Short mmCIF file of C-alpha atoms in Angstrom, two decimals:
data_model
loop_
_atom_site.label_atom_id
_atom_site.label_comp_id
_atom_site.label_asym_id
_atom_site.label_seq_id
_atom_site.Cartn_x
_atom_site.Cartn_y
_atom_site.Cartn_z
CA MET A 195 78.34 -154.96 -282.70
CA ARG A 196 80.63 -157.91 -282.07
CA GLN A 197 82.32 -157.48 -285.46
CA LEU A 198 82.87 -153.76 -284.86
CA LEU A 199 84.39 -154.38 -281.43
CA GLU A 200 86.71 -157.03 -282.87
CA GLU A 201 87.88 -154.57 -285.54
CA LEU A 202 88.43 -151.74 -283.04
CA LYS A 203 90.27 -153.99 -280.57
CA LYS A 204 92.90 -154.70 -283.23
CA ASP A 205 94.18 -151.15 -282.67
CA ASP A 206 96.01 -151.01 -279.33
CA LYS A 207 95.94 -147.18 -279.41
CA LEU A 208 92.18 -147.20 -278.78
CA THR A 209 90.36 -147.54 -275.45
CA ILE A 210 86.87 -148.98 -275.83
CA SER A 211 84.15 -149.11 -273.19
CA THR A 212 80.38 -149.59 -273.04
CA ILE A 213 78.67 -146.48 -271.70
CA GLY A 214 75.03 -147.38 -272.23
CA PHE A 215 72.81 -150.35 -272.96
CA SER A 216 69.03 -150.48 -273.32
CA ILE A 217 66.31 -152.86 -274.52
CA GLN A 218 62.91 -151.57 -275.63
CA ASN A 219 59.78 -153.13 -277.10
CA ASP A 220 59.43 -152.68 -280.85
CA TYR A 221 55.87 -152.12 -282.07
CA ASP A 222 54.17 -152.08 -285.47
CA GLU A 223 50.72 -150.75 -286.24
CA VAL A 224 48.50 -153.52 -287.55
CA GLU A 225 44.85 -153.58 -288.47
CA ASN A 226 42.56 -155.58 -286.19
CA LYS A 227 40.71 -158.01 -288.50
CA ILE A 228 37.52 -157.79 -286.47
CA THR A 229 37.27 -154.08 -285.59
CA LYS A 230 39.34 -152.80 -288.55
CA GLU A 231 41.04 -150.40 -286.14
CA LYS A 232 44.78 -149.87 -285.94
CA GLU A 233 46.45 -151.51 -282.96
CA ARG A 234 50.01 -151.63 -281.74
CA GLN A 235 51.47 -155.09 -281.83
CA ASN A 236 54.77 -156.07 -280.23
CA VAL A 237 56.97 -157.45 -283.01
CA GLY A 238 60.18 -157.80 -281.04
CA TYR A 239 62.75 -155.70 -279.27
CA LYS A 240 65.17 -152.91 -280.07
CA VAL A 241 68.57 -153.14 -278.45
CA LYS A 242 70.78 -150.08 -278.18
CA ASN A 243 74.41 -150.42 -277.16
CA GLN A 244 76.46 -147.26 -276.76
CA ILE A 245 80.23 -147.51 -276.80
CA GLN A 246 82.89 -144.93 -276.18
CA VAL A 247 86.14 -145.04 -278.12
CA LYS A 248 89.06 -142.95 -276.89
CA SER A 249 92.39 -142.26 -278.54
CA SER A 250 95.19 -139.77 -277.94
CA GLN A 251 95.66 -139.56 -281.70
CA LEU A 252 93.25 -137.15 -283.37
CA GLU A 253 93.48 -138.84 -286.78
CA LYS A 254 92.03 -142.05 -285.29
CA GLY A 255 88.58 -140.40 -285.12
CA GLU A 256 88.01 -140.72 -288.85
CA GLU A 257 89.16 -144.36 -288.84
CA VAL A 258 86.80 -145.25 -285.98
CA ILE A 259 83.80 -143.64 -287.71
CA GLN A 260 84.65 -145.34 -291.02
CA THR A 261 85.00 -148.73 -289.30
CA ALA A 262 81.61 -148.27 -287.60
CA ILE A 263 79.91 -147.43 -290.90
CA GLU A 264 81.58 -150.37 -292.67
CA ASN A 265 80.23 -152.66 -289.93
CA GLY A 266 76.61 -151.61 -290.41
CA PHE A 267 76.26 -148.75 -287.94
CA ASN A 268 73.91 -146.06 -289.16
CA THR A 269 74.22 -143.68 -286.23
CA VAL A 270 77.47 -142.17 -285.04
CA ASP A 271 76.90 -139.28 -282.67
CA PHE A 272 78.56 -137.18 -280.01
CA VAL A 273 81.98 -136.99 -281.57
CA GLN A 274 84.13 -134.97 -279.18
CA TYR A 275 87.74 -133.98 -279.47
CA SER A 276 89.39 -132.90 -276.23
CA PRO A 277 92.78 -133.26 -274.56
CA ASP A 278 93.26 -135.94 -271.93
CA ASP A 279 94.24 -135.14 -268.33
CA GLU A 280 97.95 -135.61 -269.04
CA GLN A 281 97.85 -133.13 -271.93
CA ILE A 282 95.93 -130.62 -269.81
CA GLN A 283 98.49 -130.87 -266.97
CA LYS A 284 101.38 -130.44 -269.41
CA ALA A 285 99.76 -127.37 -270.99
CA LYS A 286 99.09 -125.93 -267.52
CA LYS A 287 102.72 -126.48 -266.45
CA ASP A 288 104.02 -124.90 -269.68
CA LEU A 289 101.76 -121.86 -269.19
CA ILE A 290 102.94 -121.41 -265.60
CA ASN A 291 106.62 -121.64 -266.62
CA LYS A 292 106.10 -119.04 -269.37
CA ALA A 293 104.20 -116.73 -267.01
CA VAL A 294 106.90 -116.91 -264.31
CA LYS A 295 109.69 -116.22 -266.84
CA ASN A 296 107.71 -113.30 -268.25
CA ALA A 297 107.09 -111.89 -264.75
CA GLN A 298 110.78 -112.19 -263.89
CA LYS A 299 111.81 -110.49 -267.15
CA ASN A 300 109.38 -107.62 -266.55
CA ALA A 301 110.50 -107.24 -262.91
CA GLN A 302 114.13 -107.01 -264.02
CA LEU A 303 113.25 -104.44 -266.68
CA ILE A 304 111.35 -102.29 -264.18
CA SER A 305 113.93 -102.62 -261.41
CA LYS A 306 116.82 -101.72 -263.72
CA GLY A 307 115.21 -98.35 -264.47
CA LEU A 308 114.85 -97.72 -260.74
CA GLN A 309 118.42 -98.87 -260.01
CA TYR A 310 117.26 -101.94 -258.12
CA ASN A 311 117.95 -105.64 -258.58
CA VAL A 312 115.49 -108.48 -258.28
CA HIS A 313 116.59 -110.22 -255.08
CA SER A 314 114.08 -113.03 -254.46
CA ILE A 315 110.47 -114.07 -254.82
CA LYS A 316 108.29 -112.55 -252.11
CA SER A 317 105.14 -114.52 -252.90
CA SER A 318 103.41 -116.37 -255.68
CA SER A 319 99.99 -117.79 -256.38
CA ILE A 320 98.47 -119.82 -259.16
CA GLU A 321 94.78 -120.04 -259.97
CA SER A 322 93.53 -122.13 -262.83
CA GLN A 323 90.18 -122.91 -264.31
CA SER A 324 89.46 -125.24 -267.17
CA ILE A 325 86.33 -126.58 -268.73
CA ARG A 326 86.88 -129.94 -270.39
CA GLY A 327 87.12 -129.55 -274.13
CA GLN A 328 87.13 -125.77 -273.92
CA LYS A 329 89.61 -123.09 -272.97
CA MET A 330 91.84 -123.11 -269.90
CA THR A 331 92.66 -120.01 -267.87
CA VAL A 332 95.75 -119.89 -265.66
CA ASN A 333 96.42 -116.81 -263.53
CA VAL A 334 99.93 -116.57 -262.11
CA ARG A 335 100.85 -113.84 -259.64
CA VAL A 336 104.48 -113.38 -258.61
CA GLU A 337 105.82 -110.69 -256.26
CA PHE A 338 109.54 -110.05 -256.05
CA ASN A 339 111.76 -108.56 -253.33
CA MET A 340 114.09 -105.88 -254.68
CA LYS A 341 117.38 -104.50 -253.41
CA GLN A 342 118.92 -101.21 -254.30
CA GLU A 343 122.11 -101.47 -256.42
#
């Protein structure tokens, strides 16, 4: 584990943290020389250390897994790719900007046919829902005040 952590820490684009640690008895089945029955005998301990490695660069995932394997790890699980909070907020802001521009464009198109002009925004609301690592839904509602030409 120490060697793996040293290798990973060389990359300043990675954030590494311990997320779990456990110690359990390790048993073997041995034959009792007197009764000839199988018995469990404590032969030591199993230590499990779970680490989490985060990176904003998707291509780093393969490097991290390869480094773990090269350093003797035989289990790599729960690989998850998801945007960080900053990326989510940027995507949300971009979606809202596009929705408002689209609403304004549609309002102008409709009002032109009715010989009205878009005067101002009457009201607006934004509702968003996102599930980490899955899709994000942003509902934007914009009402405009209109004036006759």
